[in-house]
Short mmCIF file of C-alpha atoms in Angstrom, two decimals:
data_model
loop_
_atom_site.label_atom_id
_atom_site.label_comp_id
_atom_site.label_asym_id
_atom_site.label_seq_id
_atom_site.Cartn_x
_atom_site.Cartn_y
_atom_site.Cartn_z
CA MET A 1 25.77 -81.10 -41.81
CA PRO A 2 24.96 -77.80 -40.04
CA LYS A 3 28.05 -76.06 -38.72
CA VAL A 4 28.44 -75.38 -35.02
CA SER A 5 31.49 -74.42 -32.99
CA LEU A 6 32.55 -73.09 -29.61
CA ASN A 7 34.99 -70.25 -30.19
CA PRO A 8 37.14 -69.08 -27.26
CA THR A 9 37.32 -65.38 -26.40
CA PRO A 10 40.04 -63.36 -24.60
CA ASP A 11 37.72 -63.24 -21.56
CA GLN A 12 37.95 -67.03 -21.09
CA THR A 13 34.40 -67.49 -22.30
CA PHE A 14 33.11 -69.16 -25.46
CA GLU A 15 30.92 -67.93 -28.27
CA LEU A 16 28.52 -70.56 -29.56
CA VAL A 17 28.45 -70.05 -33.32
CA GLY A 18 26.01 -72.10 -35.36
CA GLU A 19 23.64 -72.26 -38.27
CA GLY A 20 20.41 -74.13 -39.04
CA PRO A 21 19.25 -75.92 -35.87
CA TYR A 22 22.20 -74.33 -34.00
CA ASP A 23 21.06 -70.81 -34.85
CA PHE A 24 19.56 -70.42 -31.39
CA VAL A 25 18.47 -66.83 -32.01
CA ARG A 26 16.16 -68.12 -34.73
CA VAL A 27 15.05 -71.11 -32.63
CA LEU A 28 14.21 -68.87 -29.66
CA ARG A 29 12.23 -66.51 -31.88
CA HIS A 30 10.34 -69.42 -33.46
CA SER A 31 9.48 -70.91 -30.05
CA ARG A 32 8.02 -67.56 -28.99
CA GLU A 33 6.01 -67.35 -32.20
CA LEU A 34 4.63 -70.85 -31.58
CA GLN A 35 3.67 -69.93 -28.03
CA ALA A 36 2.04 -66.65 -29.10
CA SER A 37 -0.07 -68.56 -31.64
CA GLY A 38 -1.31 -70.93 -28.94
CA ASN A 39 0.88 -73.92 -29.88
CA ILE A 40 2.25 -74.39 -26.37
CA GLU A 41 3.28 -78.01 -26.89
CA GLY A 42 5.15 -77.11 -30.07
CA ALA A 43 6.96 -74.27 -28.30
CA CYS A 44 7.96 -76.53 -25.39
CA ASN A 45 9.22 -79.22 -27.77
CA GLU A 46 11.21 -76.64 -29.73
CA ARG A 47 12.93 -75.42 -26.57
CA TYR A 48 13.70 -78.87 -25.19
CA GLN A 49 15.08 -80.12 -28.50
CA ALA A 50 17.28 -77.02 -28.65
CA PHE A 51 18.64 -77.89 -25.20
CA GLN A 52 19.35 -81.46 -26.34
CA ARG A 53 21.28 -80.21 -29.37
CA LEU A 54 23.24 -77.83 -27.20
CA ALA A 55 24.07 -80.58 -24.69
CA ASP A 56 25.48 -82.70 -27.51
CA VAL A 57 27.84 -79.87 -28.49
CA LEU A 58 29.25 -79.29 -24.99
CA PRO A 59 32.45 -81.18 -24.13
CA ASP A 60 32.39 -83.52 -21.14
CA ASP A 61 35.91 -82.73 -19.97
CA GLU A 62 36.05 -78.93 -20.10
CA GLU A 63 34.35 -76.13 -18.21
CA ILE A 64 32.47 -73.92 -20.66
CA ASN A 65 31.22 -70.43 -19.84
CA LEU A 66 29.14 -69.00 -22.65
CA GLU A 67 29.64 -65.35 -23.57
CA TRP A 68 26.58 -63.40 -22.46
CA ASN A 69 27.23 -60.55 -24.88
CA HIS A 70 27.19 -62.88 -27.89
CA ARG A 71 23.67 -63.12 -29.39
CA ASN A 72 23.61 -66.82 -30.24
CA SER A 73 25.20 -67.82 -26.93
CA ARG A 74 22.70 -65.71 -25.00
CA ALA A 75 19.79 -67.20 -26.95
CA ALA A 76 21.03 -70.69 -26.07
CA LEU A 77 21.06 -69.75 -22.37
CA GLU A 78 17.56 -68.28 -22.66
CA LEU A 79 16.30 -71.49 -24.30
CA ILE A 80 17.66 -73.60 -21.43
CA ARG A 81 15.94 -71.41 -18.85
CA ALA A 82 12.67 -71.40 -20.80
CA SER A 83 12.74 -75.20 -21.07
CA ALA A 84 13.45 -75.45 -17.33
CA ILE A 85 10.32 -73.37 -16.68
CA ASP A 86 8.32 -75.54 -19.10
CA HIS A 87 9.23 -78.61 -17.04
CA PHE A 88 8.67 -76.82 -13.73
CA LEU A 89 5.12 -75.94 -14.77
CA ILE A 90 4.28 -79.61 -15.45
CA ASN A 91 5.78 -80.53 -12.06
CA ASP A 92 8.86 -82.22 -13.52
CA PHE A 93 11.02 -80.57 -10.90
CA GLU A 94 13.95 -82.97 -11.29
CA LEU A 95 14.48 -82.24 -14.99
CA SER A 96 13.83 -78.53 -14.43
CA ALA A 97 16.55 -78.50 -11.76
CA ALA A 98 18.99 -80.37 -14.01
CA LEU A 99 18.50 -77.80 -16.76
CA LEU A 100 19.02 -74.91 -14.35
CA GLU A 101 22.15 -76.52 -12.89
CA LEU A 102 23.57 -76.71 -16.40
CA LEU A 103 22.54 -73.12 -17.04
CA LEU A 104 24.46 -71.95 -13.96
CA GLU A 105 27.53 -73.89 -15.11
CA LEU A 106 27.38 -72.15 -18.49
CA ASP A 107 26.54 -68.74 -16.98
CA PRO A 108 28.08 -68.51 -13.49
CA GLU A 109 27.16 -64.82 -13.25
CA ASP A 110 23.49 -65.92 -13.40
CA HIS A 111 22.27 -63.21 -15.76
CA LEU A 112 18.88 -64.98 -16.02
CA GLU A 113 18.41 -65.38 -12.24
CA ALA A 114 18.29 -69.15 -12.51
CA SER A 115 19.16 -69.51 -8.82
CA GLU A 116 15.70 -68.39 -7.70
CA GLN A 117 13.90 -70.81 -10.00
CA LEU A 118 16.29 -73.58 -8.94
CA ALA A 119 15.48 -72.88 -5.29
CA PHE A 120 11.78 -73.49 -6.01
CA ASP A 121 12.70 -76.78 -7.70
CA TYR A 122 14.86 -77.90 -4.79
CA LEU A 123 12.13 -77.15 -2.24
CA ALA A 124 9.55 -78.98 -4.35
CA MET A 125 11.92 -81.97 -4.39
CA ASP A 126 12.46 -81.56 -0.61
CA GLU A 127 16.20 -81.16 -1.19
CA GLN A 128 16.73 -78.96 1.86
CA GLU A 129 20.55 -79.00 1.79
CA LEU A 130 20.68 -78.00 -1.88
CA PHE A 131 18.08 -75.33 -1.18
CA ASP A 132 20.17 -73.92 1.67
CA GLU A 133 23.13 -73.63 -0.70
CA VAL A 134 21.33 -71.91 -3.57
CA ILE A 135 19.14 -69.53 -1.55
CA ASN A 136 22.27 -67.53 -0.65
CA ASP A 137 22.60 -66.63 -4.33
CA VAL A 138 19.10 -65.12 -4.49
CA SER A 139 18.95 -61.36 -3.95
CA ASP A 140 17.57 -60.02 -0.66
CA LYS A 141 15.55 -57.58 -2.77
CA SER A 142 13.64 -60.39 -4.46
CA PRO A 143 10.08 -61.04 -3.26
CA GLY A 144 10.54 -64.58 -4.55
CA ARG A 145 13.27 -65.10 -1.96
CA GLU A 146 10.83 -64.12 0.81
CA VAL A 147 8.24 -66.59 -0.50
CA LEU A 148 10.94 -69.26 -0.63
CA LEU A 149 12.12 -68.63 2.94
CA LEU A 150 8.57 -68.75 4.26
CA TRP A 151 7.73 -71.91 2.32
CA ALA A 152 10.98 -73.58 3.38
CA ALA A 153 10.23 -72.88 7.04
CA TYR A 154 6.65 -74.10 6.63
CA ARG A 155 7.79 -77.32 4.95
CA ARG A 156 10.35 -77.88 7.69
CA ASP A 157 8.39 -76.90 10.81
CA GLY A 158 4.75 -76.70 9.74
CA ARG A 159 4.50 -73.04 10.72
CA LEU A 160 5.45 -69.59 9.44
CA PRO A 161 8.29 -67.77 11.26
CA GLU A 162 6.97 -64.48 12.61
CA GLY A 163 9.98 -62.42 11.57
CA GLU A 164 9.87 -63.52 7.94
CA LEU A 165 6.08 -63.21 7.89
CA GLN A 166 6.25 -59.62 9.16
CA ARG A 167 8.90 -58.80 6.56
CA PHE A 168 6.69 -60.24 3.81
CA ARG A 169 3.66 -58.26 5.06
CA THR A 170 5.51 -54.95 5.18
CA ARG A 171 8.39 -54.90 2.70
CA PHE A 172 6.51 -56.88 0.05
CA ALA A 173 2.94 -55.84 0.83
CA PRO A 174 1.54 -56.25 -2.76
CA TYR A 175 2.93 -59.80 -2.83
CA PHE A 176 1.45 -60.66 0.56
CA ALA A 177 -1.90 -59.32 -0.67
CA GLU A 178 -1.69 -61.36 -3.88
CA PHE A 179 -0.61 -64.60 -2.21
CA THR A 180 -3.46 -64.34 0.30
CA ALA A 181 -6.13 -63.25 -2.21
CA ASP A 182 -9.02 -65.55 -3.09
CA GLU A 183 -8.71 -65.00 -6.86
CA HIS A 184 -5.84 -64.29 -9.24
CA PRO A 185 -7.36 -63.52 -12.64
CA ALA A 186 -5.02 -63.30 -15.63
CA ASP A 187 -7.50 -60.90 -17.24
CA GLY A 188 -7.09 -58.11 -19.75
CA ASP A 189 -6.29 -55.50 -17.11
CA TYR A 190 -3.51 -57.68 -15.72
CA LEU A 191 -2.08 -58.47 -19.17
CA ARG A 192 -2.03 -54.83 -20.19
CA ASP A 193 -0.32 -53.92 -16.93
CA ILE A 194 2.34 -56.65 -16.95
CA GLU A 195 3.16 -56.06 -20.62
CA SER A 196 3.51 -52.30 -20.15
CA GLU A 197 6.83 -50.50 -19.94
CA ARG A 198 6.50 -50.12 -16.17
CA PRO A 199 4.32 -52.86 -14.66
CA SER A 200 2.77 -52.08 -11.30
CA HIS A 201 3.88 -53.89 -8.16
CA GLY A 202 0.45 -55.53 -8.05
CA ALA A 203 0.86 -56.94 -11.56
CA GLN A 204 4.36 -58.19 -10.73
CA ALA A 205 2.98 -59.86 -7.62
CA ARG A 206 0.30 -61.61 -9.67
CA GLU A 207 2.93 -62.69 -12.18
CA LEU A 208 4.92 -64.39 -9.39
CA TRP A 209 1.75 -66.10 -8.18
CA LEU A 210 0.92 -67.36 -11.67
CA GLN A 211 4.52 -68.53 -12.18
CA THR A 212 4.34 -70.64 -9.01
CA GLU A 213 0.63 -71.53 -8.89
CA ASN A 214 1.29 -75.19 -9.69
CA LEU A 215 3.18 -75.48 -6.39
CA TRP A 216 0.29 -74.18 -4.34
CA SER A 217 -2.04 -76.71 -5.97
CA LEU A 218 0.33 -79.42 -4.72
CA TRP A 219 1.00 -77.80 -1.31
CA PRO A 220 -2.12 -75.75 -0.47
CA GLY A 221 -1.35 -75.78 3.25
CA PHE A 222 1.28 -73.08 2.83
CA ILE A 223 -1.18 -70.68 1.21
CA GLU A 224 -3.80 -71.51 3.81
CA ALA A 225 -1.30 -70.64 6.54
CA LEU A 226 -0.51 -67.32 4.83
CA ARG A 227 -4.23 -66.50 4.55
CA ALA A 228 -4.72 -67.33 8.20
CA ALA A 229 -2.06 -64.72 9.00
CA ARG A 230 -3.89 -61.89 7.19
#
């Protein structure tokens, strides 16, 4: 049987040490290789199965914080977040949220900014109270937070609050331009930009659009309201 253990550290965290299927550094690397080769389904399965193996290792009766500075523990956290995004993109918001909730239990410092992704899940599920709780953990500097606040208000009241709209237009102008544009091509120019050492604000804005595009297919009224405010 492959060996796996949770080893306590002096910092009251745990290092997840494992081999074979519990070598999450290797699993994460393999999932990325599968995705890069075009085997998206294989990559998603690899990540979800890794989460399932990890869940089986975690005790039910003890709070576990994984050590971020330990390679295998960090890879396990990254696999959970990646699987949560996989499920988000196929509109399985409930499972995506469950994965992110676990991730935040294992990494309360939220190194991977799971709170923002979880807020999108909660709004998609119309869990307004849970959304109100988690949005406070999303940085004021995040353009995603501004999109979330606008979308939350639109879902609740059917209109965009002027103050938040003005903030989005001015403080996050490239994002407002992207979210109100007619086209969002993931072309060669965009890929070169976003994969560069210093991506432009425009490329980062398009990345956020592409990461959330499935939502706007389900709720196009929000984008229509933004475009009407151009």
